GROMACS .gro file of C-alpha atoms in nm:
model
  154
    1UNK     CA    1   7.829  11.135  10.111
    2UNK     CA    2   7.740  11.326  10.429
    3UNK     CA    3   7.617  10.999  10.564
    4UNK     CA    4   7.926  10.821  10.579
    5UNK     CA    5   8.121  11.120  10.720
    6UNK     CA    6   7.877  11.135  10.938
    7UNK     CA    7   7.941  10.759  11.045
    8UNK     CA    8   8.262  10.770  11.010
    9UNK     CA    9   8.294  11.039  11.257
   10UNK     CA   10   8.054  10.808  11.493
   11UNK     CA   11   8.270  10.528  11.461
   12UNK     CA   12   8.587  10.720  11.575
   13UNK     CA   13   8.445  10.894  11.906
   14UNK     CA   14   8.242  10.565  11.931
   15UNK     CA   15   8.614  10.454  11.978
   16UNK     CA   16   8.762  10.735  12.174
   17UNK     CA   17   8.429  10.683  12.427
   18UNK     CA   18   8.443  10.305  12.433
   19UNK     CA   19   8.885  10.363  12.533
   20UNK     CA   20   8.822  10.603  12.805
   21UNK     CA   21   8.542  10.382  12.951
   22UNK     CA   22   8.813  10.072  13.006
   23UNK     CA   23   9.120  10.266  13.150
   24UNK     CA   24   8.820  10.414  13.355
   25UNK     CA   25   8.630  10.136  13.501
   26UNK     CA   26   8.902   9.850  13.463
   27UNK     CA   27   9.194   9.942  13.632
   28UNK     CA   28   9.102  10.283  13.869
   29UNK     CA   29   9.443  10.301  14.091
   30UNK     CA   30   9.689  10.243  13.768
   31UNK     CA   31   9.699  10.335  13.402
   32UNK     CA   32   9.649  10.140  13.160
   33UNK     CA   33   9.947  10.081  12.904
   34UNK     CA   34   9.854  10.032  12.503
   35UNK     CA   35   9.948   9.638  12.615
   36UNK     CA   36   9.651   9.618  12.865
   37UNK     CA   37   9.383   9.733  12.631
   38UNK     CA   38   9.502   9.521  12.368
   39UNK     CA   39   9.506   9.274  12.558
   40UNK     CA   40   9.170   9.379  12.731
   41UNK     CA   41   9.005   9.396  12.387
   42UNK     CA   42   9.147   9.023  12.276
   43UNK     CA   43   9.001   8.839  12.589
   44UNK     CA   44   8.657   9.040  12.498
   45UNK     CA   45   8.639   8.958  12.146
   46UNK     CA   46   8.711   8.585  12.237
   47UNK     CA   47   8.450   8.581  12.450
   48UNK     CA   48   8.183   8.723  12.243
   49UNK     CA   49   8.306   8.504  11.924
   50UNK     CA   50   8.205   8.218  12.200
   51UNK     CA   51   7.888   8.355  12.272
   52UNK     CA   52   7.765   8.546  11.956
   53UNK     CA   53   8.055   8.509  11.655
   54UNK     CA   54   8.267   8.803  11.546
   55UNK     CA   55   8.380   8.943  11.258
   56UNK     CA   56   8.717   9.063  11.228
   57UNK     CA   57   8.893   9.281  10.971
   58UNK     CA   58   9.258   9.366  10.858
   59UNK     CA   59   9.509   9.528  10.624
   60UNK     CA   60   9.848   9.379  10.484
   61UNK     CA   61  10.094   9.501  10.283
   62UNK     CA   62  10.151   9.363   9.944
   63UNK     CA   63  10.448   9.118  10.114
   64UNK     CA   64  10.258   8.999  10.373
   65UNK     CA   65  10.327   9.195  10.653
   66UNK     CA   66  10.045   9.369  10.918
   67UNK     CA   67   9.946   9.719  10.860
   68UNK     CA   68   9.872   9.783  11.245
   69UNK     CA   69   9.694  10.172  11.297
   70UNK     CA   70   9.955  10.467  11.238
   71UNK     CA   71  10.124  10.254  11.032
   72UNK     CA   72  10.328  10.421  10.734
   73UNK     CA   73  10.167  10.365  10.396
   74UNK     CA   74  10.411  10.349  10.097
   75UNK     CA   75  10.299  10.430   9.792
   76UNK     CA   76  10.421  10.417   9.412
   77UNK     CA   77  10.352  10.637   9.167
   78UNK     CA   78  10.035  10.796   9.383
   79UNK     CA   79   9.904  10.468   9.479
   80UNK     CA   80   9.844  10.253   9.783
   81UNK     CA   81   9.813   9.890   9.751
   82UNK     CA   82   9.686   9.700   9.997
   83UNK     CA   83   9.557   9.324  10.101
   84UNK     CA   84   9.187   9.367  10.250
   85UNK     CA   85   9.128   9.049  10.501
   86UNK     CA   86   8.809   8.963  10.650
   87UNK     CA   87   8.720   8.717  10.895
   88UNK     CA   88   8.336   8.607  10.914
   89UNK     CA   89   8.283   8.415  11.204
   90UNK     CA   90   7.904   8.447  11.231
   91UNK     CA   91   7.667   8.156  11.162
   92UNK     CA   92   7.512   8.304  10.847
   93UNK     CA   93   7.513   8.504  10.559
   94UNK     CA   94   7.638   8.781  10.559
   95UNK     CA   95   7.668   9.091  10.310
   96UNK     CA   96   7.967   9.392  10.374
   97UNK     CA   97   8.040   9.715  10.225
   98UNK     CA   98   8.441   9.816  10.214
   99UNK     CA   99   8.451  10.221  10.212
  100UNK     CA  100   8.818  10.422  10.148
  101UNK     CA  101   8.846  10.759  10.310
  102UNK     CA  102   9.163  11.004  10.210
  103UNK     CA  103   9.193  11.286  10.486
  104UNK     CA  104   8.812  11.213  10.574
  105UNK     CA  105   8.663  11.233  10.230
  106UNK     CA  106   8.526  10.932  10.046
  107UNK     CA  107   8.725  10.843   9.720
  108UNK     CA  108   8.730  10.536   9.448
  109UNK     CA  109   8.964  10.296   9.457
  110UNK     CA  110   9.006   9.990   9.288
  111UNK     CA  111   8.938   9.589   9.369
  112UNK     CA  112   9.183   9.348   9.228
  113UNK     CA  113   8.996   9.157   8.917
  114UNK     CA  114   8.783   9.440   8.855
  115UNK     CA  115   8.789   9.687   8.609
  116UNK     CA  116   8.644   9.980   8.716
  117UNK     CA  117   8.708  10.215   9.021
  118UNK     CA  118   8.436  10.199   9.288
  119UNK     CA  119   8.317  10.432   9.544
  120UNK     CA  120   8.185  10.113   9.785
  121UNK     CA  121   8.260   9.754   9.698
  122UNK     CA  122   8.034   9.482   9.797
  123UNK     CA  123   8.098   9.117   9.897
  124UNK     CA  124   7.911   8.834  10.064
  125UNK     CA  125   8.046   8.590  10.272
  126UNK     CA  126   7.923   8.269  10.398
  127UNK     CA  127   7.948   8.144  10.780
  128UNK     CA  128   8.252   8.118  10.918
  129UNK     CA  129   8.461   8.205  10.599
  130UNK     CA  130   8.738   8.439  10.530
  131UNK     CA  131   8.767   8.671  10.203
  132UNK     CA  132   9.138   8.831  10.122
  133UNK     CA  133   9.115   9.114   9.815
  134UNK     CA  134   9.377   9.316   9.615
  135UNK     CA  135   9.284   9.685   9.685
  136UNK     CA  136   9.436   9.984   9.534
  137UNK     CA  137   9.354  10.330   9.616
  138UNK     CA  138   9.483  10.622   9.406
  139UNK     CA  139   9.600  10.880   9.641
  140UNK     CA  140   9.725  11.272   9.659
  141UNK     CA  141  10.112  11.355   9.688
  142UNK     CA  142   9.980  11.546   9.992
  143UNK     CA  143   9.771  11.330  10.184
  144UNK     CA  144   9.804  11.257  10.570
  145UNK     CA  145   9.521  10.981  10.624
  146UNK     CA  146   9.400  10.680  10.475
  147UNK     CA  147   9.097  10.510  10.648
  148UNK     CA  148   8.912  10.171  10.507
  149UNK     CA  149   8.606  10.055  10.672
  150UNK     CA  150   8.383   9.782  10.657
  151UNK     CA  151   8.017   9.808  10.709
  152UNK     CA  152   7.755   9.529  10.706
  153UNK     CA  153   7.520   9.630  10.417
  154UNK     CA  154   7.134   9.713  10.559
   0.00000   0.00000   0.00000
């Protein structure tokens, strides 16, 4: 458990650090506007899917629709449902870890088609596939953040 706050917290200055380097040393005599980056960090991840293959991750709603970060989670009866997506455009094997974090703590959730709440759910995928899964996280009434991760398994 302390390992994957301890991750988690790498991941998010990992972030923070990786954001002040572009508006830093890609644009000096402007700022950059949350358009730039994002459109910064697309031409960069086509470029290395070129070069290397990516893998790319997501969340939908249950109708469909983007959950983009910041984005308002509803939830009924004390439970956020979800759509996991993940994109695996690698030329082999590969095996992930999906990890749910409620205000920074791990907690179990559940995987659509099976029975039993998880702490960590594992799933293979093969090159260049995609993998969409029901996921449904029991949550307090006085929660303030909801984090899902995805981690190659060692």
């Amino acid at each position: 458990m302390v390992y994957e706050k301890i991750l988690h917290i790498c991941v998010i200055c990992f972030g923070i650090a990786w954001s002040f380097l572009l508006v830093l040393f890609l644009s000096p005599t402007k700022e950059l506007s949350i358009s730039d980056v994002n459109v910064i960090e697309k031409e960069r991840e086509v470029t290395n899917a070129a070069d290397y293959g990516s893998v790319g991750y997501g969340l939908e709603n249950l109708k469909g629709k983007v959950i983009n970060e910041g984005s308002i989670l509803n939830s009924k009866g004390n439970e956020v449902s979800v759509v996991a997506s993940v994109d695996n455009d690698i030329d082999e094997d590969r095996k992930y870890a999906l990890l749910v974090f409620e205000d920074y703590k791990q907690e179990k959730f559940k995987v659509k088609n099976n029975e039993q709440d998880v702490n960590k759910y594992f799933f293979d995928m093969k090159p260049n596939s995609s993998i969409n899964f029901n996921v449904a996280v029991p949550i307090r009434s006085d929660s303030s953040e909801l984090t899902f991760v995805i981690v190659q398994k060692p």
